[in-house]
């Protein structure tokens, strides 16, 4: 089972703001490992959305933002759009797993 | 254009061996970590491990250590994921992805389209 816990689902109407939490522990997020976020559209490969806690790769809209505090991180989507309907995963590293990486449990975002 | 390319699908029987590939182009292949991610049918992403092609330094998730072998040919710009004896539970999509920067804890930036591995008798 994953050591990073996300809510199974979140939903919002077009234009609204939604947030996805990623809860870890003192051996991963709390140990100051970077948190990265990915978007996976249905039937597609994942896409990097946020790296290093709060940085967007070129081409990712500024509607997506990341933050981290203590043993948790969050992804916020503002101005929700129909094309944002997808699965979202956080990812970090964990010293209790010999420093290997770990993904969160994943969150399905539904646009109402 | 920076990209990593994987074969689309493999169909195998239980007990057979398999080696799938991930070919990088558009960048200096030896100098960026390549990682492997498993996605079982209808499930989430699982971090399997990473390899640095320049010196074949490899880091495995404890969940996959001993179950698979990662390797790389830095001169052929190709990374590999290998099984010696497949099980039905190995049925999944396997993605390879290049890390964004030089650090081994960086994000997976450039993703392949995934190789669908089906293990069935």
mmCIF file of C-alpha atoms in Angstrom:
data_model
loop_
_atom_site.group_PDB
_atom_site.id
_atom_site.type_symbol
_atom_site.label_atom_id
_atom_site.label_comp_id
_atom_site.label_asym_id
_atom_site.label_seq_id
_atom_site.Cartn_x
_atom_site.Cartn_y
_atom_site.Cartn_z
ATOM 1 C CA UNK A 1 0.000 0.000 0.000
ATOM 2 C CA UNK A 2 1.141 3.564 -0.683
ATOM 3 C CA UNK A 3 2.615 5.699 2.084
ATOM 4 C CA UNK A 4 1.117 8.836 0.478
ATOM 5 C CA UNK A 5 -2.636 9.140 0.956
ATOM 6 C CA UNK A 6 -4.946 11.104 -1.328
ATOM 7 C CA UNK A 7 -8.752 11.419 -1.323
ATOM 8 C CA UNK A 8 -10.259 8.954 -3.844
ATOM 9 C CA UNK A 9 -12.285 11.663 -5.541
ATOM 10 C CA UNK A 10 -13.017 15.372 -5.653
ATOM 11 C CA UNK A 11 -15.482 17.245 -7.816
ATOM 12 C CA UNK A 12 -16.383 20.767 -8.775
ATOM 13 C CA UNK A 13 -18.354 22.814 -11.248
ATOM 14 C CA UNK A 14 -16.668 24.564 -14.155
ATOM 15 C CA UNK A 15 -14.882 27.683 -12.977
ATOM 16 C CA UNK A 16 -14.611 26.520 -9.377
ATOM 17 C CA UNK A 17 -11.468 25.825 -7.362
ATOM 18 C CA UNK A 18 -10.652 22.341 -6.109
ATOM 19 C CA UNK A 19 -7.782 21.091 -3.987
ATOM 20 C CA UNK A 20 -6.263 17.629 -3.676
ATOM 21 C CA UNK A 21 -4.370 16.702 -0.545
ATOM 22 C CA UNK A 22 -1.410 14.329 -0.301
ATOM 23 C CA UNK A 23 -0.728 13.189 3.252
ATOM 24 C CA UNK A 24 2.601 11.604 4.099
ATOM 25 C CA UNK A 25 4.837 11.274 7.128
ATOM 26 C CA UNK A 26 8.154 12.257 8.651
ATOM 27 C CA UNK A 27 10.032 9.812 6.390
ATOM 28 C CA UNK A 28 8.845 11.306 3.091
ATOM 29 C CA UNK A 29 7.170 14.723 2.736
ATOM 30 C CA UNK A 30 8.090 15.650 6.302
ATOM 31 C CA UNK A 31 11.726 14.798 5.580
ATOM 32 C CA UNK A 32 11.683 17.626 3.049
ATOM 33 C CA UNK A 33 11.741 15.434 -0.043
ATOM 34 C CA UNK A 34 10.284 17.256 -3.030
ATOM 35 C CA UNK A 35 6.689 16.529 -4.017
ATOM 36 C CA UNK A 36 5.727 16.185 -7.664
ATOM 37 C CA UNK A 37 2.240 16.018 -9.199
ATOM 38 C CA UNK A 38 1.019 14.222 -12.333
ATOM 39 C CA UNK A 39 -2.171 14.305 -14.368
ATOM 40 C CA UNK A 40 -3.368 11.164 -16.143
ATOM 41 C CA UNK A 41 -6.132 11.623 -18.691
ATOM 42 C CA UNK A 42 -8.213 8.528 -19.529
ATOM 43 C CA UNK A 43 -6.245 6.089 -21.652
ATOM 44 C CA UNK A 44 -3.108 8.244 -21.685
ATOM 45 C CA UNK A 45 0.314 8.242 -20.098
ATOM 46 C CA UNK A 46 0.803 10.452 -17.029
ATOM 47 C CA UNK A 47 1.955 14.037 -17.540
ATOM 48 C CA UNK A 48 4.111 16.083 -15.158
ATOM 49 C CA UNK A 49 2.064 18.941 -13.725
ATOM 50 C CA UNK A 50 4.119 20.263 -10.790
ATOM 51 C CA UNK A 51 7.715 19.508 -9.755
ATOM 52 C CA UNK A 52 9.707 20.472 -6.700
ATOM 53 C CA UNK A 53 6.598 21.215 -4.613
ATOM 54 C CA UNK A 54 5.390 24.277 -6.541
ATOM 55 C CA UNK A 55 7.031 24.600 -9.962
ATOM 56 C CA UNK A 56 5.241 24.244 -13.287
ATOM 57 C CA UNK A 57 6.968 22.813 -16.360
ATOM 58 C CA UNK A 58 6.718 24.870 -19.507
ATOM 59 C CA UNK A 59 3.272 24.604 -21.048
ATOM 60 C CA UNK A 60 1.331 23.825 -17.861
ATOM 61 C CA UNK A 61 -1.335 26.491 -17.234
ATOM 62 C CA UNK A 62 -0.984 28.651 -14.136
ATOM 63 C CA UNK A 63 -4.417 27.380 -13.035
ATOM 64 C CA UNK A 64 -2.440 24.518 -11.477
ATOM 65 C CA UNK A 65 -0.424 25.224 -8.339
ATOM 66 C CA UNK A 66 1.282 23.192 -5.636
ATOM 67 C CA UNK A 67 2.124 23.753 -2.005
ATOM 68 C CA UNK A 68 3.665 21.829 0.881
ATOM 69 C CA UNK A 69 3.530 22.166 4.649
ATOM 70 C CA UNK A 70 4.791 19.742 7.256
ATOM 71 C CA UNK A 71 3.944 16.179 6.249
ATOM 72 C CA UNK A 72 1.371 17.139 3.605
ATOM 73 C CA UNK A 73 1.198 18.668 0.162
ATOM 74 C CA UNK A 74 -1.665 20.019 -1.952
ATOM 75 C CA UNK A 75 -2.509 20.562 -5.579
ATOM 76 C CA UNK A 76 -4.965 23.349 -6.388
ATOM 77 C CA UNK A 77 -6.837 23.737 -9.648
ATOM 78 C CA UNK A 78 -8.514 27.090 -10.136
ATOM 79 C CA UNK A 79 -10.970 27.919 -12.902
ATOM 80 C CA UNK A 80 -11.840 24.235 -13.295
ATOM 81 C CA UNK A 81 -12.392 23.171 -16.908
ATOM 82 C CA UNK A 82 -13.970 20.101 -18.479
ATOM 83 C CA UNK A 83 -10.585 18.963 -19.786
ATOM 84 C CA UNK A 84 -9.239 18.811 -16.222
ATOM 85 C CA UNK A 85 -11.307 15.689 -15.583
ATOM 86 C CA UNK A 86 -8.578 13.113 -14.942
ATOM 87 C CA UNK A 87 -6.686 11.166 -12.298
ATOM 88 C CA UNK A 88 -4.072 13.066 -10.303
ATOM 89 C CA UNK A 89 -1.123 11.565 -8.406
ATOM 90 C CA UNK A 90 1.395 13.026 -5.999
ATOM 91 C CA UNK A 91 4.882 11.524 -5.808
ATOM 92 C CA UNK A 92 7.818 11.827 -3.440
ATOM 93 C CA UNK A 93 10.640 9.783 -1.968
ATOM 94 C CA UNK A 94 10.814 7.910 1.318
ATOM 95 C CA UNK A 95 13.776 7.216 3.565
ATOM 96 C CA UNK A 96 12.020 4.195 5.115
ATOM 97 C CA UNK A 97 11.944 2.579 1.655
ATOM 98 C CA UNK A 98 15.695 2.834 1.161
ATOM 99 C CA UNK A 99 15.195 6.237 -0.429
ATOM 100 C CA UNK A 100 13.050 4.904 -3.246
ATOM 101 C CA UNK A 101 10.197 6.795 -4.746
ATOM 102 C CA UNK A 102 6.523 6.431 -4.000
ATOM 103 C CA UNK A 103 3.282 7.591 -5.629
ATOM 104 C CA UNK A 104 0.158 8.678 -3.837
ATOM 105 C CA UNK A 105 -3.039 6.638 -3.993
ATOM 106 C CA UNK A 106 -4.481 8.859 -6.716
ATOM 107 C CA UNK A 107 -7.498 11.182 -6.924
ATOM 108 C CA UNK A 108 -10.193 11.228 -9.579
ATOM 109 C CA UNK A 109 -11.302 14.776 -10.400
ATOM 110 C CA UNK A 110 -14.819 15.049 -11.814
ATOM 111 C CA UNK A 111 -16.093 18.223 -13.444
ATOM 112 C CA UNK A 112 -19.825 18.479 -12.731
ATOM 113 C CA UNK B 1 12.411 16.874 -29.434
ATOM 114 C CA UNK B 2 13.143 14.968 -26.254
ATOM 115 C CA UNK B 3 11.268 11.679 -26.184
ATOM 116 C CA UNK B 4 11.313 8.109 -24.932
ATOM 117 C CA UNK B 5 9.734 5.412 -27.080
ATOM 118 C CA UNK B 6 8.409 2.043 -25.937
ATOM 119 C CA UNK B 7 6.920 -0.898 -27.817
ATOM 120 C CA UNK B 8 3.130 -0.998 -27.627
ATOM 121 C CA UNK B 9 2.382 -4.462 -26.348
ATOM 122 C CA UNK B 10 3.759 -7.866 -25.396
ATOM 123 C CA UNK B 11 1.784 -11.079 -24.853
ATOM 124 C CA UNK B 12 3.454 -13.875 -22.913
ATOM 125 C CA UNK B 13 2.629 -17.083 -21.072
ATOM 126 C CA UNK B 14 3.286 -17.660 -17.366
ATOM 127 C CA UNK B 15 6.851 -18.784 -16.755
ATOM 128 C CA UNK B 16 8.234 -17.105 -19.887
ATOM 129 C CA UNK B 17 10.897 -14.406 -19.840
ATOM 130 C CA UNK B 18 10.520 -10.882 -21.180
ATOM 131 C CA UNK B 19 12.691 -7.822 -21.765
ATOM 132 C CA UNK B 20 10.976 -4.565 -22.743
ATOM 133 C CA UNK B 21 12.780 -1.504 -24.031
ATOM 134 C CA UNK B 22 12.722 2.271 -23.691
ATOM 135 C CA UNK B 23 14.686 4.232 -26.299
ATOM 136 C CA UNK B 24 15.614 7.831 -25.621
ATOM 137 C CA UNK B 25 16.290 10.505 -28.219
ATOM 138 C CA UNK B 26 16.803 14.247 -28.449
ATOM 139 C CA UNK B 27 19.022 14.486 -25.365
ATOM 140 C CA UNK B 28 22.224 13.110 -23.817
ATOM 141 C CA UNK B 29 20.925 9.655 -22.840
ATOM 142 C CA UNK B 30 23.808 8.676 -20.482
ATOM 143 C CA UNK B 31 23.275 11.735 -18.281
ATOM 144 C CA UNK B 32 19.642 11.455 -17.188
ATOM 145 C CA UNK B 33 17.997 8.902 -14.903
ATOM 146 C CA UNK B 34 15.324 6.701 -16.500
ATOM 147 C CA UNK B 35 12.568 5.286 -14.323
ATOM 148 C CA UNK B 36 9.941 2.558 -14.608
ATOM 149 C CA UNK B 37 6.356 2.801 -13.371
ATOM 150 C CA UNK B 38 3.762 0.022 -13.197
ATOM 151 C CA UNK B 39 0.016 0.489 -13.569
ATOM 152 C CA UNK B 40 -2.049 -2.638 -13.033
ATOM 153 C CA UNK B 41 -5.503 -2.788 -14.653
ATOM 154 C CA UNK B 42 -7.775 -0.151 -13.123
ATOM 155 C CA UNK B 43 -5.205 0.734 -10.446
ATOM 156 C CA UNK B 44 -2.827 3.566 -9.577
ATOM 157 C CA UNK B 45 0.792 4.255 -10.403
ATOM 158 C CA UNK B 46 3.601 2.316 -8.688
ATOM 159 C CA UNK B 47 7.242 3.482 -8.587
ATOM 160 C CA UNK B 48 9.416 0.508 -9.567
ATOM 161 C CA UNK B 49 12.901 1.970 -9.779
ATOM 162 C CA UNK B 50 15.356 4.146 -11.670
ATOM 163 C CA UNK B 51 18.628 3.624 -13.532
ATOM 164 C CA UNK B 52 21.392 6.071 -14.532
ATOM 165 C CA UNK B 53 22.532 4.909 -17.978
ATOM 166 C CA UNK B 54 25.969 6.507 -17.716
ATOM 167 C CA UNK B 55 27.142 4.111 -15.010
ATOM 168 C CA UNK B 56 24.118 1.766 -14.582
ATOM 169 C CA UNK B 57 23.600 2.914 -10.979
ATOM 170 C CA UNK B 58 20.202 1.409 -10.124
ATOM 171 C CA UNK B 59 17.712 2.070 -7.317
ATOM 172 C CA UNK B 60 14.826 -0.361 -6.821
ATOM 173 C CA UNK B 61 11.675 -0.015 -4.805
ATOM 174 C CA UNK B 62 11.696 -2.712 -2.085
ATOM 175 C CA UNK B 63 8.432 -3.971 -3.613
ATOM 176 C CA UNK B 64 10.164 -4.781 -6.906
ATOM 177 C CA UNK B 65 13.714 -5.671 -5.806
ATOM 178 C CA UNK B 66 14.436 -9.226 -6.924
ATOM 179 C CA UNK B 67 11.288 -9.362 -9.074
ATOM 180 C CA UNK B 68 12.628 -7.436 -12.088
ATOM 181 C CA UNK B 69 15.986 -6.313 -13.453
ATOM 182 C CA UNK B 70 16.693 -2.873 -14.887
ATOM 183 C CA UNK B 71 19.567 -2.323 -17.295
ATOM 184 C CA UNK B 72 20.722 0.226 -19.839
ATOM 185 C CA UNK B 73 22.840 0.426 -22.990
ATOM 186 C CA UNK B 74 24.191 3.961 -22.968
ATOM 187 C CA UNK B 75 25.618 3.636 -26.476
ATOM 188 C CA UNK B 76 22.322 2.357 -27.889
ATOM 189 C CA UNK B 77 20.338 4.988 -25.945
ATOM 190 C CA UNK B 78 18.075 2.262 -24.582
ATOM 191 C CA UNK B 79 16.931 1.193 -21.129
ATOM 192 C CA UNK B 80 15.418 -2.200 -20.382
ATOM 193 C CA UNK B 81 13.105 -3.864 -17.876
ATOM 194 C CA UNK B 82 13.403 -7.632 -17.628
ATOM 195 C CA UNK B 83 11.589 -10.584 -16.075
ATOM 196 C CA UNK B 84 12.958 -14.148 -15.937
ATOM 197 C CA UNK B 85 9.681 -15.916 -15.114
ATOM 198 C CA UNK B 86 6.463 -14.008 -15.663
ATOM 199 C CA UNK B 87 3.319 -14.450 -13.568
ATOM 200 C CA UNK B 88 -0.259 -13.555 -14.382
ATOM 201 C CA UNK B 89 -0.011 -10.802 -11.761
ATOM 202 C CA UNK B 90 2.650 -9.082 -13.887
ATOM 203 C CA UNK B 91 -0.122 -8.108 -16.322
ATOM 204 C CA UNK B 92 0.008 -4.301 -16.405
ATOM 205 C CA UNK B 93 1.050 -1.223 -18.329
ATOM 206 C CA UNK B 94 4.729 -0.420 -17.803
ATOM 207 C CA UNK B 95 5.798 3.164 -18.394
ATOM 208 C CA UNK B 96 9.328 4.402 -18.707
ATOM 209 C CA UNK B 97 10.052 8.055 -18.063
ATOM 210 C CA UNK B 98 13.106 10.295 -18.035
ATOM 211 C CA UNK B 99 13.720 12.339 -14.905
ATOM 212 C CA UNK B 100 13.621 16.108 -15.278
ATOM 213 C CA UNK B 101 17.097 16.882 -13.983
ATOM 214 C CA UNK B 102 20.249 15.194 -12.769
ATOM 215 C CA UNK B 103 19.092 14.424 -9.228
ATOM 216 C CA UNK B 104 17.788 10.931 -8.520
ATOM 217 C CA UNK B 105 14.811 12.359 -6.617
ATOM 218 C CA UNK B 106 13.642 14.598 -9.433
ATOM 219 C CA UNK B 107 10.281 14.299 -11.181
ATOM 220 C CA UNK B 108 9.430 12.025 -14.092
ATOM 221 C CA UNK B 109 9.312 14.565 -16.919
ATOM 222 C CA UNK B 110 9.268 12.824 -20.296
ATOM 223 C CA UNK B 111 7.028 9.766 -20.421
ATOM 224 C CA UNK B 112 6.778 6.942 -22.901
ATOM 225 C CA UNK B 113 3.376 5.774 -24.099
ATOM 226 C CA UNK B 114 3.630 2.602 -22.054
ATOM 227 C CA UNK B 115 4.044 -1.075 -22.899
ATOM 228 C CA UNK B 116 0.978 -3.226 -22.223
ATOM 229 C CA UNK B 117 2.215 -6.563 -20.894
ATOM 230 C CA UNK B 118 -0.338 -9.369 -20.855
ATOM 231 C CA UNK B 119 0.565 -12.658 -19.181
ATOM 232 C CA UNK B 120 -1.981 -15.367 -19.835
ATOM 233 C CA UNK B 121 -2.023 -19.077 -20.514
#
